[in-house]
PDB file of C-alpha atoms in Angstrom:
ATOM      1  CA  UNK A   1     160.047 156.227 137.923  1.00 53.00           C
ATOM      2  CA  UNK A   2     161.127 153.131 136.650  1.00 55.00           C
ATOM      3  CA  UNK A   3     160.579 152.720 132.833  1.00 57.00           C
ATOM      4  CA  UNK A   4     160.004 149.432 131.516  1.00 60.00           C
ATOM      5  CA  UNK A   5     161.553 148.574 128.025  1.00 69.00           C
ATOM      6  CA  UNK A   6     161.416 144.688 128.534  1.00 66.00           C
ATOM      7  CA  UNK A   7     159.155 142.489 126.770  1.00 70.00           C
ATOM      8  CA  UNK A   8     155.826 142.396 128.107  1.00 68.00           C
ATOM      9  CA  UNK A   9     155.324 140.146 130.565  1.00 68.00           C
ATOM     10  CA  UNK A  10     151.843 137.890 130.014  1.00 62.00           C
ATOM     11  CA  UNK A  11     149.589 139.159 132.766  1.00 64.00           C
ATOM     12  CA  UNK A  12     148.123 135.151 133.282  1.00 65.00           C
ATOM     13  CA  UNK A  13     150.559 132.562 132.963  1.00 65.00           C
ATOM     14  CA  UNK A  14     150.232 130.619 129.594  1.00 64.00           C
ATOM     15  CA  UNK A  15     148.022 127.181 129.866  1.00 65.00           C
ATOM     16  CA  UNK A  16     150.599 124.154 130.959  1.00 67.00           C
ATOM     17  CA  UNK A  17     150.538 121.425 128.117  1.00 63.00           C
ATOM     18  CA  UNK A  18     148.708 118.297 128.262  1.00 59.00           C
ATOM     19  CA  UNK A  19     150.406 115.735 130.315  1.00 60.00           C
ATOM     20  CA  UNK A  20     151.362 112.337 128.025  1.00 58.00           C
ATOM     21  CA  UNK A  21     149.370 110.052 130.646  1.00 58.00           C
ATOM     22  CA  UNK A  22     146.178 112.227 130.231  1.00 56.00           C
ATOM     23  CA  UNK A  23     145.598 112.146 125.941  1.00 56.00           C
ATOM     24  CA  UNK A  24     144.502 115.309 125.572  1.00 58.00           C
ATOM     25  CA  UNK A  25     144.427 116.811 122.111  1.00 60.00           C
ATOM     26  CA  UNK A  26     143.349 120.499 121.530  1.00 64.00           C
ATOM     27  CA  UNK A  27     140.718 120.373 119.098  1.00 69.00           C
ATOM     28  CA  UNK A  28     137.145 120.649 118.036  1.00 72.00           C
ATOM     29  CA  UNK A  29     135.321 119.157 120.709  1.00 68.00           C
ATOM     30  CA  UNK A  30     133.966 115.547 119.264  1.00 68.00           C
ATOM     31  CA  UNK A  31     130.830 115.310 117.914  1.00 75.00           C
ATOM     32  CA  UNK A  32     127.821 113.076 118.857  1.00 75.00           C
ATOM     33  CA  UNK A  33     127.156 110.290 115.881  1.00 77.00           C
ATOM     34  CA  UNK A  34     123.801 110.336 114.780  1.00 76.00           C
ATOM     35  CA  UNK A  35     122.197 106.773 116.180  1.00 76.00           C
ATOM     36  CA  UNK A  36     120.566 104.672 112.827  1.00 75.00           C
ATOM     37  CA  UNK A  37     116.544 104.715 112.770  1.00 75.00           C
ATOM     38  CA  UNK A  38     115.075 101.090 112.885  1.00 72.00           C
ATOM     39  CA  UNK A  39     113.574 100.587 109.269  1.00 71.00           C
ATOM     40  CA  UNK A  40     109.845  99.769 109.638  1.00 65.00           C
ATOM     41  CA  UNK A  41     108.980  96.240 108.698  1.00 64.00           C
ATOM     42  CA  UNK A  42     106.635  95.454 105.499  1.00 58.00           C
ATOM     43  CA  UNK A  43     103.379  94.298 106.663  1.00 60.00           C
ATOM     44  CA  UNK A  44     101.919  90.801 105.704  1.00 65.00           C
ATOM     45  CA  UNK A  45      99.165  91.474 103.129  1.00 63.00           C
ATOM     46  CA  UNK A  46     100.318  95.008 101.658  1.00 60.00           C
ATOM     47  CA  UNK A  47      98.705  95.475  98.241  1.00 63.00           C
ATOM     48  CA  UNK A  48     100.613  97.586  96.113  1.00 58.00           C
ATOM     49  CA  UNK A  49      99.675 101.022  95.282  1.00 64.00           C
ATOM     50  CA  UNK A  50      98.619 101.312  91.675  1.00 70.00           C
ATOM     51  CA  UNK A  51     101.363 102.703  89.684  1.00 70.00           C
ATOM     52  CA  UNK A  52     104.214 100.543  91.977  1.00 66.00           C
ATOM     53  CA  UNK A  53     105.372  97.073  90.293  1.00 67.00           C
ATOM     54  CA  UNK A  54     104.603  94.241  93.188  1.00 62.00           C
ATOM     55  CA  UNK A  55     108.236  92.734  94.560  1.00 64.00           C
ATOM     56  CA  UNK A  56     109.177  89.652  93.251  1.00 69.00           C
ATOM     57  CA  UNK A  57     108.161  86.419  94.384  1.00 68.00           C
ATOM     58  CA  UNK A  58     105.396  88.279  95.757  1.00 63.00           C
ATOM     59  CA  UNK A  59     101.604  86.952  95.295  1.00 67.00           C
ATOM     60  CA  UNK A  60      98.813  89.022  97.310  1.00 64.00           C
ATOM     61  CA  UNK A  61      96.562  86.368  96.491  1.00 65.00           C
ATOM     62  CA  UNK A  62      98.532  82.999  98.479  1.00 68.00           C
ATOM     63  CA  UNK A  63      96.791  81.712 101.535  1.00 69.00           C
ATOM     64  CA  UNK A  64      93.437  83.025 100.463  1.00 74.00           C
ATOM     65  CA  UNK A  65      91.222  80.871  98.884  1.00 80.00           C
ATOM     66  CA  UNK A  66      89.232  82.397  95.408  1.00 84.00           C
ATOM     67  CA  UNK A  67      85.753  83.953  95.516  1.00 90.00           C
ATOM     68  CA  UNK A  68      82.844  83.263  93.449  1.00 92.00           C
ATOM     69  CA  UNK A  69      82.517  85.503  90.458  1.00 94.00           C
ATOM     70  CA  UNK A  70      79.400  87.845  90.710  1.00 95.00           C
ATOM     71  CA  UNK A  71      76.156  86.027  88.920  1.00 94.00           C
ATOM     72  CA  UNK A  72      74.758  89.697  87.779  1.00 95.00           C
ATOM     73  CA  UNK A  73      71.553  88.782  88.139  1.00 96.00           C
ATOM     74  CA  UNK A  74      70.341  92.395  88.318  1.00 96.00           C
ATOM     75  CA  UNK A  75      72.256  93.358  85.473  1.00 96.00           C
ATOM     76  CA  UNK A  76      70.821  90.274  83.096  1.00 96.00           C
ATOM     77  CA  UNK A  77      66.928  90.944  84.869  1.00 96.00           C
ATOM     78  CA  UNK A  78      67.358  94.619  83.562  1.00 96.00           C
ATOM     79  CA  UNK A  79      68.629  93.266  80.286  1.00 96.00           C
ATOM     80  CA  UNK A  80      65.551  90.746  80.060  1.00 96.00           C
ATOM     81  CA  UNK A  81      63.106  94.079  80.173  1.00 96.00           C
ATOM     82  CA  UNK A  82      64.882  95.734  77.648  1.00 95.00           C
ATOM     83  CA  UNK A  83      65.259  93.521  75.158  1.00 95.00           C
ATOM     84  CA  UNK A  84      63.982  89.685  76.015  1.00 93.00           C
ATOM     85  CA  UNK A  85      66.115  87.810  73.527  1.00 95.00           C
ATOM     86  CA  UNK A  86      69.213  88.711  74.454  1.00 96.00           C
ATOM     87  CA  UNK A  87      68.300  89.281  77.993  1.00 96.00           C
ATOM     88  CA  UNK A  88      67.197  85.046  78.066  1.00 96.00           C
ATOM     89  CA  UNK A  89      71.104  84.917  76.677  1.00 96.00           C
ATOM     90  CA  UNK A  90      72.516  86.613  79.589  1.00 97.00           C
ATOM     91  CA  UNK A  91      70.177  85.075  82.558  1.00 96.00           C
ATOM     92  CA  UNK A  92      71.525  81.682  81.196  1.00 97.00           C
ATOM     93  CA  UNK A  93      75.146  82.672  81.638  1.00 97.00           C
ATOM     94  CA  UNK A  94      74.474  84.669  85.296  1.00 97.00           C
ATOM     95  CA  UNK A  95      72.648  80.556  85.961  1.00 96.00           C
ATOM     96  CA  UNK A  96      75.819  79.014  84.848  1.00 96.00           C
ATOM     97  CA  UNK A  97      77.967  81.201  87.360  1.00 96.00           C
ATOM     98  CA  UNK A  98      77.122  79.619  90.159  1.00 94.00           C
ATOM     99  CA  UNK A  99      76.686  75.935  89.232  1.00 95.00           C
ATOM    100  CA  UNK A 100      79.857  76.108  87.145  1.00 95.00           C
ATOM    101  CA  UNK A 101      81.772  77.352  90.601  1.00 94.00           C
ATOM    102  CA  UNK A 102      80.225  74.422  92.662  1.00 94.00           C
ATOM    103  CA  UNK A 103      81.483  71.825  90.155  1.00 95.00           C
ATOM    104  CA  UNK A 104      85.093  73.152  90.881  1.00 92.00           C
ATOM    105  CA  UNK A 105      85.068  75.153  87.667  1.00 94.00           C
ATOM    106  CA  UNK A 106      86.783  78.340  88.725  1.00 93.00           C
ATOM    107  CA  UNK A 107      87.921  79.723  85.247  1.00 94.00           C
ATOM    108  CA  UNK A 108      84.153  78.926  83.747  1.00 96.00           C
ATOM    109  CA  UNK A 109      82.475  80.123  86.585  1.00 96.00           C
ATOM    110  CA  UNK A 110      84.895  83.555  85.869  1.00 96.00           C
ATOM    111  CA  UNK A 111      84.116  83.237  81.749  1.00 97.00           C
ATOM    112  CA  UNK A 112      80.514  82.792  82.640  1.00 97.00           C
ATOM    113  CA  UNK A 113      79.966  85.862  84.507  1.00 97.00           C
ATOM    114  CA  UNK A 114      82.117  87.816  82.056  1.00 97.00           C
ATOM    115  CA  UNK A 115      80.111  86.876  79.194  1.00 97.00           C
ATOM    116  CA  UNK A 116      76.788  87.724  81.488  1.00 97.00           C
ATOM    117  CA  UNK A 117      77.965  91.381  81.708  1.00 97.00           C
ATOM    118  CA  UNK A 118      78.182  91.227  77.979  1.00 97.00           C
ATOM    119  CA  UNK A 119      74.925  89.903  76.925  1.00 97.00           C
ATOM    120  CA  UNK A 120      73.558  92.176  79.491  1.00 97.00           C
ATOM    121  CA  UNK A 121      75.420  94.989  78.511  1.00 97.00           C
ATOM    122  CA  UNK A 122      73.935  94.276  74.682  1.00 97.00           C
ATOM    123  CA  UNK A 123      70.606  94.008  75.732  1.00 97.00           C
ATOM    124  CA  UNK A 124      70.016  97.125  77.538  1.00 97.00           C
ATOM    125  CA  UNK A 125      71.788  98.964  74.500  1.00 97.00           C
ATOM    126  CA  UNK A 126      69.406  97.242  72.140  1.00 97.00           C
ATOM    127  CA  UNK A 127      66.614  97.610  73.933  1.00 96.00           C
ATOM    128  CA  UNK A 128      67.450 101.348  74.674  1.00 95.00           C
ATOM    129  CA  UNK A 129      68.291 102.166  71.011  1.00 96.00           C
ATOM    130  CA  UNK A 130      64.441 100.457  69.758  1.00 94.00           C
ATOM    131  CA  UNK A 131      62.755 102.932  72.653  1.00 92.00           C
ATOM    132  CA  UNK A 132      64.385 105.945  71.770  1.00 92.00           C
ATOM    133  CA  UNK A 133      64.344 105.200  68.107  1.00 92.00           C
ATOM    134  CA  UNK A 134      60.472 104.987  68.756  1.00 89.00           C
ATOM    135  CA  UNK A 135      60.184 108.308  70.694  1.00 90.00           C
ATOM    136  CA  UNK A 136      62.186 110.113  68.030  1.00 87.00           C
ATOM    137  CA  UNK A 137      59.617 108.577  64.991  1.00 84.00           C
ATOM    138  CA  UNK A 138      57.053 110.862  67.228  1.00 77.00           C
ATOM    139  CA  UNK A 139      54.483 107.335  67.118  1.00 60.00           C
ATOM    140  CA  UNK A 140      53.108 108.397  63.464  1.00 64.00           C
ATOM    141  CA  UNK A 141      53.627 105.771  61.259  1.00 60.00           C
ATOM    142  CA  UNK A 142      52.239 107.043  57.424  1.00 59.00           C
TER     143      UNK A 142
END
């Protein structure tokens, strides 16, 4: 029996290094770069969300042309039952709305309409406050 005291003799031979014409490097093997995601594109027309300043030299309102202010006819008619004096005030403002827009007037057809919703707005109160202040007297008057 032959006893071996030798060094131990590798039982594959060991991997041959990397010839100089091939570039091999041992290594991690390389890993794939992420490719960049298009960025959407803003759309024409976005209105801000409320909350979110508007970008600068942004104006939502270029390229359209300004609409009427509303007449609030309803509003002033309503005010004219409650309390005629001050509703006659505010169906002569909701009448100035729309003749002060067809002159061209954009900023008194706007101050027209706002002052409309006020006098109407005043004359339902009054005229509110007179019925109920009626109702509470009960209709006895001593």
């Amino acid at each position: 029996m032959a006893d071996e005291t030798g060094p131990p003799q590798p039982k594959y031979p060991p991997p041959k290094p990397p010839s100089p014409t091939t570039g091999y490097q041992p290594g991690p093997p390389p890993q794939p770069q992420p490719q960049p995601q298009p960025q959407p594109q803003p759309q024409q027309g976005y209105q801000p969300q409320q909350g979110y300043q508007p970008q600068p030299g942004y104006r939502p309102d270029v390229g359209r042309p300004p609409t009427q202010p509303p007449a609030r006819w309803p509003l002033t008619i309503i005010s004219f039952l409650c309390f005629f004096l001050v509703g006659i005030i505010a169906m002569y403002f909701s009448a100035q709305v729309s003749s002060r827009w067809h002159a061209g007037n954009t900023a008194g057809a706007q101050k027209a309409s706002q002052m409309a919703l006020l006098w109407g707005i005043v004359g339902i109160a009054i005229g509110l406050t007179i019925f109920f202040a009626a109702l509470g007297s009960g209709g006895t008057s001593y």
